[in-house]
PDB file of C-alpha atoms and ligand atoms in Angstrom:
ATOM      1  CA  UNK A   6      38.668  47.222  13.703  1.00  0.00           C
ATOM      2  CA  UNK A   7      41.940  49.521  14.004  1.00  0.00           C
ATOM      3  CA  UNK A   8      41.840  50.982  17.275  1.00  0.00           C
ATOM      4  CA  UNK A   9      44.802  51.593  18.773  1.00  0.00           C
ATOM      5  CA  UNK A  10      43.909  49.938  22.029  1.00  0.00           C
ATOM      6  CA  UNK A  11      47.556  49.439  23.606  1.00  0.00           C
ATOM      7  CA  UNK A  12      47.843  53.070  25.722  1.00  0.00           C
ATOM      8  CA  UNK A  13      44.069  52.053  26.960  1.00  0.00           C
ATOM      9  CA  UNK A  14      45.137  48.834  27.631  1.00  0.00           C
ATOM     10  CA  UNK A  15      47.865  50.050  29.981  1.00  0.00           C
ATOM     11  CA  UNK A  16      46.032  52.917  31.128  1.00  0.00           C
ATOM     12  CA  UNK A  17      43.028  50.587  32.400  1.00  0.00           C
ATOM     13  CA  UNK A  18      45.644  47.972  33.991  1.00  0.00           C
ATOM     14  CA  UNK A  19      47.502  50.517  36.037  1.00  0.00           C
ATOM     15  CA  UNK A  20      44.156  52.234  37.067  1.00  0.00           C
ATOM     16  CA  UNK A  21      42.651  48.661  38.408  1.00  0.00           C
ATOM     17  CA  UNK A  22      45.902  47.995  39.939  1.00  0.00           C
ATOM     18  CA  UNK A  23      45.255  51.471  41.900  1.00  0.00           C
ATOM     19  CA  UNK A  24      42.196  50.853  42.531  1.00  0.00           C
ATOM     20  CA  UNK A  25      43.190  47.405  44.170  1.00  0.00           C
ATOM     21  CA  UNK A  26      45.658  49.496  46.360  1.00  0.00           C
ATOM     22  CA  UNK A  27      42.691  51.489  47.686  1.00  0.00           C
ATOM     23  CA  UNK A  28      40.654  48.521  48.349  1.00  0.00           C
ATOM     24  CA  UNK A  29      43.701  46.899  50.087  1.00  0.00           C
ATOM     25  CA  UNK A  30      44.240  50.170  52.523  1.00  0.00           C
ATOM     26  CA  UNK A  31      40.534  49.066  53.113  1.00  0.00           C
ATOM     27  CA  UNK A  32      40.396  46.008  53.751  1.00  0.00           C
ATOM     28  CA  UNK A  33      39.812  44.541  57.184  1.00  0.00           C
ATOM     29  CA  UNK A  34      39.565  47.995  58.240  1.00  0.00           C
ATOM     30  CA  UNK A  35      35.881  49.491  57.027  1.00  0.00           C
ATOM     31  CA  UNK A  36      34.454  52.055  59.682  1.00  0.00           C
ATOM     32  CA  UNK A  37      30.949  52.988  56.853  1.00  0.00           C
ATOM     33  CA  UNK A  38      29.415  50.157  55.389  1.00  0.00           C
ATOM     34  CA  UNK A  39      25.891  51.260  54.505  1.00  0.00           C
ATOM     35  CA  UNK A  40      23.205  49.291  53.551  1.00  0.00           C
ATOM     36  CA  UNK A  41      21.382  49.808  50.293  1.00  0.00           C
ATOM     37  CA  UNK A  42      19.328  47.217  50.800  1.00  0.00           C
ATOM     38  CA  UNK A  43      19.254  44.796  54.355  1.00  0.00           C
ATOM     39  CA  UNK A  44      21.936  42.344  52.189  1.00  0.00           C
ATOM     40  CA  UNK A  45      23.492  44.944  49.109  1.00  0.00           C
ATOM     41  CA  UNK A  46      26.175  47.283  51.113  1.00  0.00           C
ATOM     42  CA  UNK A  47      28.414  50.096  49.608  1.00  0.00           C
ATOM     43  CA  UNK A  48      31.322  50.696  52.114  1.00  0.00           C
ATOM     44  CA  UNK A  49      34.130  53.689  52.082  1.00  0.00           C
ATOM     45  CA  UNK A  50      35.820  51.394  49.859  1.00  0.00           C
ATOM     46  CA  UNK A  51      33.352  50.884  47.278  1.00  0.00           C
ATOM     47  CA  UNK A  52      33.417  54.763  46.687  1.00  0.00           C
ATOM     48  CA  UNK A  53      36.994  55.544  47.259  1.00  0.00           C
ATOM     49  CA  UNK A  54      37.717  52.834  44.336  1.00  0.00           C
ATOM     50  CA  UNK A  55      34.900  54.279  42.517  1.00  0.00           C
ATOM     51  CA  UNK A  56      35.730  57.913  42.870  1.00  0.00           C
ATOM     52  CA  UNK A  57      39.650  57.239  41.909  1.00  0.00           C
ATOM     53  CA  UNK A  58      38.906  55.518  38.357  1.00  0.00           C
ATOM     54  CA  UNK A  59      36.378  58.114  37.156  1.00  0.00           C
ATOM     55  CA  UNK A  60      38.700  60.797  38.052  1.00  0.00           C
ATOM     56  CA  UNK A  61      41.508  59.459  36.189  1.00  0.00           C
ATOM     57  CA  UNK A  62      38.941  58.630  33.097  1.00  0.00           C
ATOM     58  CA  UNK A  63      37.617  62.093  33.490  1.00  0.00           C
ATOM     59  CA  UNK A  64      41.345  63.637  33.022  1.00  0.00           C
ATOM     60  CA  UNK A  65      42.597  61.135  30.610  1.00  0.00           C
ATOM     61  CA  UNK A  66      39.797  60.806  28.783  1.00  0.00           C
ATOM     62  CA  UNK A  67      37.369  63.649  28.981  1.00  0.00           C
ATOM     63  CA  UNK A  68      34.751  63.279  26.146  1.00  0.00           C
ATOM     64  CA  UNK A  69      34.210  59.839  26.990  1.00  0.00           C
ATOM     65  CA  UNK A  70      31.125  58.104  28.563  1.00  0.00           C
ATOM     66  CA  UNK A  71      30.952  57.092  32.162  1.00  0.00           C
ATOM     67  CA  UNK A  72      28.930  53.753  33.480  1.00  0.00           C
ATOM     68  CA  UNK A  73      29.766  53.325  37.153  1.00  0.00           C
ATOM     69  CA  UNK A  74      27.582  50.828  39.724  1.00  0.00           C
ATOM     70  CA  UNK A  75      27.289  53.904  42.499  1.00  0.00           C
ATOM     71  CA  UNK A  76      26.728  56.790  40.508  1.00  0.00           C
ATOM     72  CA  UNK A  77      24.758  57.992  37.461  1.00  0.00           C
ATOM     73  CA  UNK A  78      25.976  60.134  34.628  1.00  0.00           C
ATOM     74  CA  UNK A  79      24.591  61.832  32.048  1.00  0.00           C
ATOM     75  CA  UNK A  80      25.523  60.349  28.118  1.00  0.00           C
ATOM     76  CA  UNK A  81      27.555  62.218  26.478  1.00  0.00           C
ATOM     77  CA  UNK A  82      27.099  60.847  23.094  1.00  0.00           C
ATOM     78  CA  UNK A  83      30.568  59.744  22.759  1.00  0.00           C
ATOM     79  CA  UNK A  84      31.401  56.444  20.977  1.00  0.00           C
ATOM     80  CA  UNK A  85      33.415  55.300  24.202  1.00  0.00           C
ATOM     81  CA  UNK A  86      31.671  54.383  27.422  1.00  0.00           C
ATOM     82  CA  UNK A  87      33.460  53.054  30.492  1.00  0.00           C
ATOM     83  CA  UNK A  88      31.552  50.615  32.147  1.00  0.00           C
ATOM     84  CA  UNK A  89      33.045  50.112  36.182  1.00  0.00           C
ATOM     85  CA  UNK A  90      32.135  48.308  38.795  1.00  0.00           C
ATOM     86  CA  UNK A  91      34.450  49.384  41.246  1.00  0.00           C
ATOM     87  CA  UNK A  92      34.094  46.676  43.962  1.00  0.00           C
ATOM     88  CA  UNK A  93      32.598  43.529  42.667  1.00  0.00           C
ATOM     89  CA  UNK A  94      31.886  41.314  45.923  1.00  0.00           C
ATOM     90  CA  UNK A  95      30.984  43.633  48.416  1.00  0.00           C
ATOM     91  CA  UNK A  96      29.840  41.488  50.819  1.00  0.00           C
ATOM     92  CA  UNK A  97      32.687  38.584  50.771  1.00  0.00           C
ATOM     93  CA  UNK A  98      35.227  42.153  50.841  1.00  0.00           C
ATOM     94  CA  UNK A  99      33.097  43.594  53.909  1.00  0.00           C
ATOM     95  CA  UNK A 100      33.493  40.050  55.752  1.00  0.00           C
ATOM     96  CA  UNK A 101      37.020  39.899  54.931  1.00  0.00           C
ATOM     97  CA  UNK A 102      36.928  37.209  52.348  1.00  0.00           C
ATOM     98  CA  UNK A 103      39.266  37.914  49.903  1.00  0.00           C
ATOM     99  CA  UNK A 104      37.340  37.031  46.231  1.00  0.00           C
ATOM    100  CA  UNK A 105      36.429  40.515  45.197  1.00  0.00           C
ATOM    101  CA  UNK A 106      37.744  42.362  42.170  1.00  0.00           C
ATOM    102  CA  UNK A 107      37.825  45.844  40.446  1.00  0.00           C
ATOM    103  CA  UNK A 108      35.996  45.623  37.110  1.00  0.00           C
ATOM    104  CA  UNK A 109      36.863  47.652  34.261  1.00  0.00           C
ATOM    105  CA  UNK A 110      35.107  47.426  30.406  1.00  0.00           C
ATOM    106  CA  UNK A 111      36.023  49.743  28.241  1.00  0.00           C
ATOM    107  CA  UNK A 112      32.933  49.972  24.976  1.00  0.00           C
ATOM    108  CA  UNK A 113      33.898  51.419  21.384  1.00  0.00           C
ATOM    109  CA  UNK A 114      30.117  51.721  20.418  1.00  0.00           C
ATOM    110  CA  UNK A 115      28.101  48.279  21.583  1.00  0.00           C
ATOM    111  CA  UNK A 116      31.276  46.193  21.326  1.00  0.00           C
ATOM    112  CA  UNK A 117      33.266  46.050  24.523  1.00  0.00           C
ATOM    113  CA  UNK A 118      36.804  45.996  23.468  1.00  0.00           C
ATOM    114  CA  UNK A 119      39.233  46.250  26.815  1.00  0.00           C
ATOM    115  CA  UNK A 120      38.201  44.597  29.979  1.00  0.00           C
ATOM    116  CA  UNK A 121      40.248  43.758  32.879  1.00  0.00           C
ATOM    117  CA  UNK A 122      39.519  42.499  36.150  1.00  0.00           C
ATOM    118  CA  UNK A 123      41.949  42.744  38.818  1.00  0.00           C
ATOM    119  CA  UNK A 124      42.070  40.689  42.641  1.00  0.00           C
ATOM    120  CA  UNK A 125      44.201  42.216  44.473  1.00  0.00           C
ATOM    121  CA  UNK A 126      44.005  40.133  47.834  1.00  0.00           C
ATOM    122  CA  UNK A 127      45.872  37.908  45.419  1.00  0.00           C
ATOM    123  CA  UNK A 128      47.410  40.112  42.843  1.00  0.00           C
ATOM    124  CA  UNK A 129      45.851  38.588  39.927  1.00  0.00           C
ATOM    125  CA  UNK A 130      45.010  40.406  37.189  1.00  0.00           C
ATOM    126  CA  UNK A 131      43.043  39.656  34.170  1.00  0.00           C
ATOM    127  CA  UNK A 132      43.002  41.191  30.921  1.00  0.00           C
ATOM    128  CA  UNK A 133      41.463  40.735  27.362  1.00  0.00           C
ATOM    129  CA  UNK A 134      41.613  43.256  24.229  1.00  0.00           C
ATOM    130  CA  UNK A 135      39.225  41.863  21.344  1.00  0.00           C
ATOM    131  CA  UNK A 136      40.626  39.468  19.035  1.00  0.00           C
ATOM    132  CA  UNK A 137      44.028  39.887  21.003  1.00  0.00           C
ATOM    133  CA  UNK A 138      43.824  36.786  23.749  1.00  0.00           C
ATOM    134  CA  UNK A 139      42.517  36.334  27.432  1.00  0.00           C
ATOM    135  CA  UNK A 140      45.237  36.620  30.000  1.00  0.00           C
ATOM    136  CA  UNK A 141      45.685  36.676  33.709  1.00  0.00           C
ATOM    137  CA  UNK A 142      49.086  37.695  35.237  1.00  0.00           C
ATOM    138  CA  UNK A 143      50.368  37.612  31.456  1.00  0.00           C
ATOM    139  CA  UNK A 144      49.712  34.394  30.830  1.00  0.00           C
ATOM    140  CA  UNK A 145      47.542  33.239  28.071  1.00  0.00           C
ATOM    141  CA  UNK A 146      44.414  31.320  29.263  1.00  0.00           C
ATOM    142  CA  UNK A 147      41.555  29.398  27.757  1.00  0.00           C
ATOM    143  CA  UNK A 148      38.225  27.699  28.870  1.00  0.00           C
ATOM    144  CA  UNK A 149      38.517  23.880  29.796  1.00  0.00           C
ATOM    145  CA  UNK A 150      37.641  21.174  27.408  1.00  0.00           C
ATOM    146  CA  UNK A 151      35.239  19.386  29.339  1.00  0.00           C
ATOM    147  CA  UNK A 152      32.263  17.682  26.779  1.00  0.00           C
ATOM    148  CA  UNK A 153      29.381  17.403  29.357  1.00  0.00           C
ATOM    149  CA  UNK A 154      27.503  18.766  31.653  1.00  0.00           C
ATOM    150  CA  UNK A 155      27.545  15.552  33.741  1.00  0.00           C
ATOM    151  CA  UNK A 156      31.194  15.805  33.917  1.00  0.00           C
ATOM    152  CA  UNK A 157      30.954  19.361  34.394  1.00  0.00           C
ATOM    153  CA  UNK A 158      31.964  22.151  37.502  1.00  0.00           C
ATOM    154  CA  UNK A 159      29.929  25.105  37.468  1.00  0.00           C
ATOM    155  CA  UNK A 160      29.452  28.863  39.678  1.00  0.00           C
ATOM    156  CA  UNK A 161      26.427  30.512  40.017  1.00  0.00           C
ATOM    157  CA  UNK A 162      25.257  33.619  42.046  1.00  0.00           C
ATOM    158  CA  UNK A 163      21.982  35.234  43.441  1.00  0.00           C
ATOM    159  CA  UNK A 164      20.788  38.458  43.016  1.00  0.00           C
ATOM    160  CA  UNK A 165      20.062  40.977  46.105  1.00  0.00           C
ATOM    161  CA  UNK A 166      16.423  41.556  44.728  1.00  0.00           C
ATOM    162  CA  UNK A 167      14.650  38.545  46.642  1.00  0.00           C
ATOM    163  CA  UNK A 168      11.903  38.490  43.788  1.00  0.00           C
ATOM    164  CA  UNK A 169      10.103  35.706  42.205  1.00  0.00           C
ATOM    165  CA  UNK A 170      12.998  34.772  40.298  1.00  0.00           C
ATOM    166  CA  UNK A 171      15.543  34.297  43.138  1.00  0.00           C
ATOM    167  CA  UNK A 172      12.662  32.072  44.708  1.00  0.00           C
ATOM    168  CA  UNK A 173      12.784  29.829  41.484  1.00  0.00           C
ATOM    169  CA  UNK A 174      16.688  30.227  40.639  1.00  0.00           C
ATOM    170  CA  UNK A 175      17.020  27.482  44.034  1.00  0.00           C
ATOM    171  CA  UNK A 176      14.793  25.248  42.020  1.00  0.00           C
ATOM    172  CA  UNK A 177      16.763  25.496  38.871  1.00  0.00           C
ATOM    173  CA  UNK A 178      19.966  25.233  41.443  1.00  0.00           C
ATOM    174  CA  UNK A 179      19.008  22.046  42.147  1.00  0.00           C
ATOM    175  CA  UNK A 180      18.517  20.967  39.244  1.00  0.00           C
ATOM    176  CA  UNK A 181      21.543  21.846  37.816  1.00  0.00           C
ATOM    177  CA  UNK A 182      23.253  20.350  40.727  1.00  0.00           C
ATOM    178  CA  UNK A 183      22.145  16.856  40.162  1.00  0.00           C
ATOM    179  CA  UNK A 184      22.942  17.021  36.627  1.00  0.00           C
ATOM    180  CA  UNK A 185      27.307  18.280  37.317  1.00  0.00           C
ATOM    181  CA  UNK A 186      29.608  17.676  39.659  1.00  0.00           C
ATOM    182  CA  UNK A 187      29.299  20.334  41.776  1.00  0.00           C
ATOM    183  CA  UNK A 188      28.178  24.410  41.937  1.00  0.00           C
ATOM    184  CA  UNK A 189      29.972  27.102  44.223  1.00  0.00           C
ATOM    185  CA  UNK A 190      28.647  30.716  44.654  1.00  0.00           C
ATOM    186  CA  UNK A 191      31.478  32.603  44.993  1.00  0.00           C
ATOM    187  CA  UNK A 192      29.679  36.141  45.572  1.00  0.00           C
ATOM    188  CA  UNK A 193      31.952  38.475  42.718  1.00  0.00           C
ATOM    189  CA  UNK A 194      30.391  37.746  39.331  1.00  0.00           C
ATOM    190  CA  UNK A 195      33.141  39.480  37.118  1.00  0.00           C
ATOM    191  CA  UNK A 196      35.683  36.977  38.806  1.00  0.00           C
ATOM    192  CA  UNK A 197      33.130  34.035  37.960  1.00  0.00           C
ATOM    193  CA  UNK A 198      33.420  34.736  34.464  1.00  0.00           C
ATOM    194  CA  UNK A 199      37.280  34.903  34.906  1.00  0.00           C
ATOM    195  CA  UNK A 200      37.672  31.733  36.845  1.00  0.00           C
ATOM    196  CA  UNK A 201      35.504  30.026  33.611  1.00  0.00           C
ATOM    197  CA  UNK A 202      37.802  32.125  31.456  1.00  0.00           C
ATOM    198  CA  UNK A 203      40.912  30.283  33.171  1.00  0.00           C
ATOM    199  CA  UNK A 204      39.229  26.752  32.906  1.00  0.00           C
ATOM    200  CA  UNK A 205      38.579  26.233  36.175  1.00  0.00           C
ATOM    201  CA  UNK A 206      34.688  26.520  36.221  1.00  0.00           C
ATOM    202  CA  UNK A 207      33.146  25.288  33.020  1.00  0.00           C
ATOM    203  CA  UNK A 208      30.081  27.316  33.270  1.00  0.00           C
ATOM    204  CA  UNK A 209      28.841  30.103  34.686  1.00  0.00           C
ATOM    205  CA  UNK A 210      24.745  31.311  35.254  1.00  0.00           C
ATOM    206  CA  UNK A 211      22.908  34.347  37.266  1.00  0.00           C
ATOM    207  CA  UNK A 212      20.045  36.339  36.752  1.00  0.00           C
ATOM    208  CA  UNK A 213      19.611  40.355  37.092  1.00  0.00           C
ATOM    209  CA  UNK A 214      23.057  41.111  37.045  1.00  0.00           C
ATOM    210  CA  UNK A 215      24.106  44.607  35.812  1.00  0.00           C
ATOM    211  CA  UNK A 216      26.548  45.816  33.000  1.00  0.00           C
ATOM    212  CA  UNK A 217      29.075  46.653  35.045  1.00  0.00           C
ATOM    213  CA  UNK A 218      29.389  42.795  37.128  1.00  0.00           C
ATOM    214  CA  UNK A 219      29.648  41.033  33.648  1.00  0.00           C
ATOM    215  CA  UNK A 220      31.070  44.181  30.622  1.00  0.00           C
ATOM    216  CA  UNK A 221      34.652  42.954  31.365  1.00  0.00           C
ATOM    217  CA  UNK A 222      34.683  39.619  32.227  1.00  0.00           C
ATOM    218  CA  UNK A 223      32.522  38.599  29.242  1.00  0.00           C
ATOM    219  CA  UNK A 224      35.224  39.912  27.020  1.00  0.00           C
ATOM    220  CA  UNK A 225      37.947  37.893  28.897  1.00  0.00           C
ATOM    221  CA  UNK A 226      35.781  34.630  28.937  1.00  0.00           C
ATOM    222  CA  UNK A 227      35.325  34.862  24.939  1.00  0.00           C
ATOM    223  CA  UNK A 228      38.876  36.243  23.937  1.00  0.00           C
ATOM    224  CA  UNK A 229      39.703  32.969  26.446  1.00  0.00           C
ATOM    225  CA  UNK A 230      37.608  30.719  23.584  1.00  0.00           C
ATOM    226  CA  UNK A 231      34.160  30.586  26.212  1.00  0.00           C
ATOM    227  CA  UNK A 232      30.613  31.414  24.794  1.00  0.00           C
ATOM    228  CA  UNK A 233      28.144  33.746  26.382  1.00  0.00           C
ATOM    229  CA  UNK A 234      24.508  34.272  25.910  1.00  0.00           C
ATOM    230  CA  UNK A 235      21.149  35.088  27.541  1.00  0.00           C
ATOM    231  CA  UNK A 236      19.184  32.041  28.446  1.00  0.00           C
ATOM    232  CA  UNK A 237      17.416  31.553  25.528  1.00  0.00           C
ATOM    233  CA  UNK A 238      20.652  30.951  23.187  1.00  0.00           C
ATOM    234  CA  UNK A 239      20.258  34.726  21.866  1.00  0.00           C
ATOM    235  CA  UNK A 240      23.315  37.457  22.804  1.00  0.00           C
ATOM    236  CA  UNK A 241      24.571  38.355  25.755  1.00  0.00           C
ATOM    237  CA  UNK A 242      22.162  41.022  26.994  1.00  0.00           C
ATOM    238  CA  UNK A 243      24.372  44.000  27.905  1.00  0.00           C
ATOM    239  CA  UNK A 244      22.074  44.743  30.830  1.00  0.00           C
ATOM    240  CA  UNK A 245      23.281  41.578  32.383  1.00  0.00           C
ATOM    241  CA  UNK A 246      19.606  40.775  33.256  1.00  0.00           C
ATOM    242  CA  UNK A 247      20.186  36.703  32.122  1.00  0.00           C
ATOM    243  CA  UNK A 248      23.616  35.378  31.950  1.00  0.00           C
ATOM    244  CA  UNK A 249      25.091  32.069  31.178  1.00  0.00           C
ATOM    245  CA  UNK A 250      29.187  31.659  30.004  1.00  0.00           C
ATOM    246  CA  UNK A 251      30.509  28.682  29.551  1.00  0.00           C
ATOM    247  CA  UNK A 252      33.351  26.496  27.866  1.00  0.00           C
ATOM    248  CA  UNK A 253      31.086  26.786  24.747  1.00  0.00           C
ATOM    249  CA  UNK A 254      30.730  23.113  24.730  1.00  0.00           C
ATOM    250  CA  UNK A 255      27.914  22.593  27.870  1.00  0.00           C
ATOM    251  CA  UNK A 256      26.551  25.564  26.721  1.00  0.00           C
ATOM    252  CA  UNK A 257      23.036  23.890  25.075  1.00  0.00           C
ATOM    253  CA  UNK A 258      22.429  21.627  27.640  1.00  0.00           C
ATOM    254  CA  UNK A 259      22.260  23.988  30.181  1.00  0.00           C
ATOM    255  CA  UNK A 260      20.086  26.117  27.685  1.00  0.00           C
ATOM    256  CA  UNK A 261      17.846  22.965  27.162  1.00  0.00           C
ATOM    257  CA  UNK A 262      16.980  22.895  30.906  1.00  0.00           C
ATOM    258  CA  UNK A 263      16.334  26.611  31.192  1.00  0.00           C
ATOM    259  CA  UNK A 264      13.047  25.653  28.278  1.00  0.00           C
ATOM    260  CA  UNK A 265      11.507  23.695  30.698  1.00  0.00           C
ATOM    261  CA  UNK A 266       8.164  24.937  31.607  1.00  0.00           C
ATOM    262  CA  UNK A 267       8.673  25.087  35.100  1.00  0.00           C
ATOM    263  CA  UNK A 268      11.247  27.965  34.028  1.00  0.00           C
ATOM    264  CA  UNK A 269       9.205  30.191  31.772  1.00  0.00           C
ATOM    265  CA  UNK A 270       9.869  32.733  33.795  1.00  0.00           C
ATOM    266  CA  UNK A 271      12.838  32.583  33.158  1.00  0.00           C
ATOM    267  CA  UNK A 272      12.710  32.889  29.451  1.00  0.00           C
ATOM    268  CA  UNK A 273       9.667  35.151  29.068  1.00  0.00           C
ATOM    269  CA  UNK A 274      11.829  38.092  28.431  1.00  0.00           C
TER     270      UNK A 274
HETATM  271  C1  LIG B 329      27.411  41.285  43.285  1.00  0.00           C
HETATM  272  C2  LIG B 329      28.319  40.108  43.051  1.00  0.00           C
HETATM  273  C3  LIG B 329      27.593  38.808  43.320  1.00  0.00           C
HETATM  274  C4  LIG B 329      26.320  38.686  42.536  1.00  0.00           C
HETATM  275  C5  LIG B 329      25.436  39.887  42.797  1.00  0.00           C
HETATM  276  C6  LIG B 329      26.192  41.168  42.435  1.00  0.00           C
HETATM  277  P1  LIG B 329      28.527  43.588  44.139  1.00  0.00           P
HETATM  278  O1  LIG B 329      28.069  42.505  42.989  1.00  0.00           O
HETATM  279  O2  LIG B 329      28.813  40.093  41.714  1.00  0.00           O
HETATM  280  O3  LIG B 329      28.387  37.696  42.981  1.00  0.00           O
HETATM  281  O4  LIG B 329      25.659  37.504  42.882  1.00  0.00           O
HETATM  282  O5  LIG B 329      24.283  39.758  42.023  1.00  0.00           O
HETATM  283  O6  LIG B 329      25.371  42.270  42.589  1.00  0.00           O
HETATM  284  O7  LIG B 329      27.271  44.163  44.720  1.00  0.00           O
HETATM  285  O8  LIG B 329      29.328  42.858  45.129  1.00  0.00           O
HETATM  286  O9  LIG B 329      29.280  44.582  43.328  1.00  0.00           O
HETATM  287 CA1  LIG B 330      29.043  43.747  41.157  1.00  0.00          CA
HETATM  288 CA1  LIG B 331      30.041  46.650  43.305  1.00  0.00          CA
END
């Protein structure tokens, strides 16, 4: 694929980095956090950050398609869609913990093709173009090596939606647990994927995610040599409804305890 990606590239960088600086002028300082739910909040921030990017898409870039986490917008057709997620951690941002990110995927039909994540309470930003490398702060990064899932440090997360699955993903939590050396929930998804990206996790899995947590970061965990898939072994589903990223190596035995039977529903998708 010949796509000319370098003035998107550069365009999406800057307009995270922006973003960050809104989120920044933000931060520590919110006087609207609302709740769409009693535990999912959108704050000033949130729509500020939001509002900024799809401007600057919108004048750069007007034919193309828009997929944003607090707004809707109607398809255009075009063979470009956006897909943003312009403050991923709310709730660790709104308590002042500083592991939230702006998320930016840029599609060319289904494939994604650009996607950079940026942290700005610690200036680091991550980037991936396909088949060009994973990078954060313009270094090169890959996945760790680490054979098995014994062996193995992993991040999970839990959906706002306290459903039937979120009741079962603390069983499979467990289990997971007993079987690695450890599991963090972090609360920002697209930096998840980043932190497996850069070898420091060497798995990642969460359920009922959205396009917009995982378009971006799933690009940087594979161009960084990681795997991603639903939870029965099949693709990624863009919808972000089942994810698990890893190194590529644990990859099946965390897929072999997601067949259990206690987890069909799970897997009955
Ligand atoms: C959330 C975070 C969190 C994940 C939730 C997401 P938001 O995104 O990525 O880690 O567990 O499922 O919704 O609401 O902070 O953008
Ligand atoms: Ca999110
Ligand atoms: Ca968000």
């Amino acid at each position: 694929m010949n796509l000319d990606l370098s003035f998107k590239l550069n365009f999406t960088m800057s307009l995270a980095k922006e973003a960050g600086e809104i989120l920044m002028y933000h931060y520590g300082n919110l006087k609207n956090i609302r709740q769409k739910s009693r535990v999912d909040l959108v704050s000033e921030a949130d729509l500020a950050s939001e509002k900024l990017i799809v401007e600057k898409i919108q004048s750069q870039f007007p034919t193309h398609d828009i997929m944003t986490e607090e707004q809707d917008f109607k398809s255009k057709g075009s063979d470009w869609t956006w897909v943003i997620d312009p403050l991923d951690g709310t709730t660790n941002y709104v308590h002042s913990l500083p592991i939230f990110a702006v998320s930016i995927g840029l599609k060319y039909k289904s494939e994604t093709v650009i996607g950079v994540v940026y942290n700005p309470a610690v200036d680091a930003m991550y980037h991936a173009v396909i088949d060009k490398g994973a990078f954060r702060n313009g270094d090169e990064i890959h996945v760790s090596k680490t054979k098995k899932l014994g062996d193995s440090f992993l991040v999970t997360g839990f959906a706002y939606d306290h459903n039937d699955e979120w009741e079962l993903s603390f069983d499979l939590f467990r289990d997971i647990y007993r079987k690695s050396q450890g599991i963090r929930r972090l609360g920002a998804a697209a930096l998840d994927l980043c932190f497996v990206a850069q070898g420091r996790f060497d798995g990642f899995f969460e359920i009922n995610l959205f396009p917009w947590d995982i378009t971006a970061g799933d690009l940087i965990l594979r161009e960084a040599g990681g795997f991603t898939s639903g939870w029965k072994g099949e693709n990624l589903p863009a919808s972000g409804k089942k994810v698990l990223a890893t190194n590529g190596i644990i990859q099946d035995e965390i897929l072999d305890i997601f067949q259990n039977e206690k987890y069909t529903l799970f897997t009955n998708y």
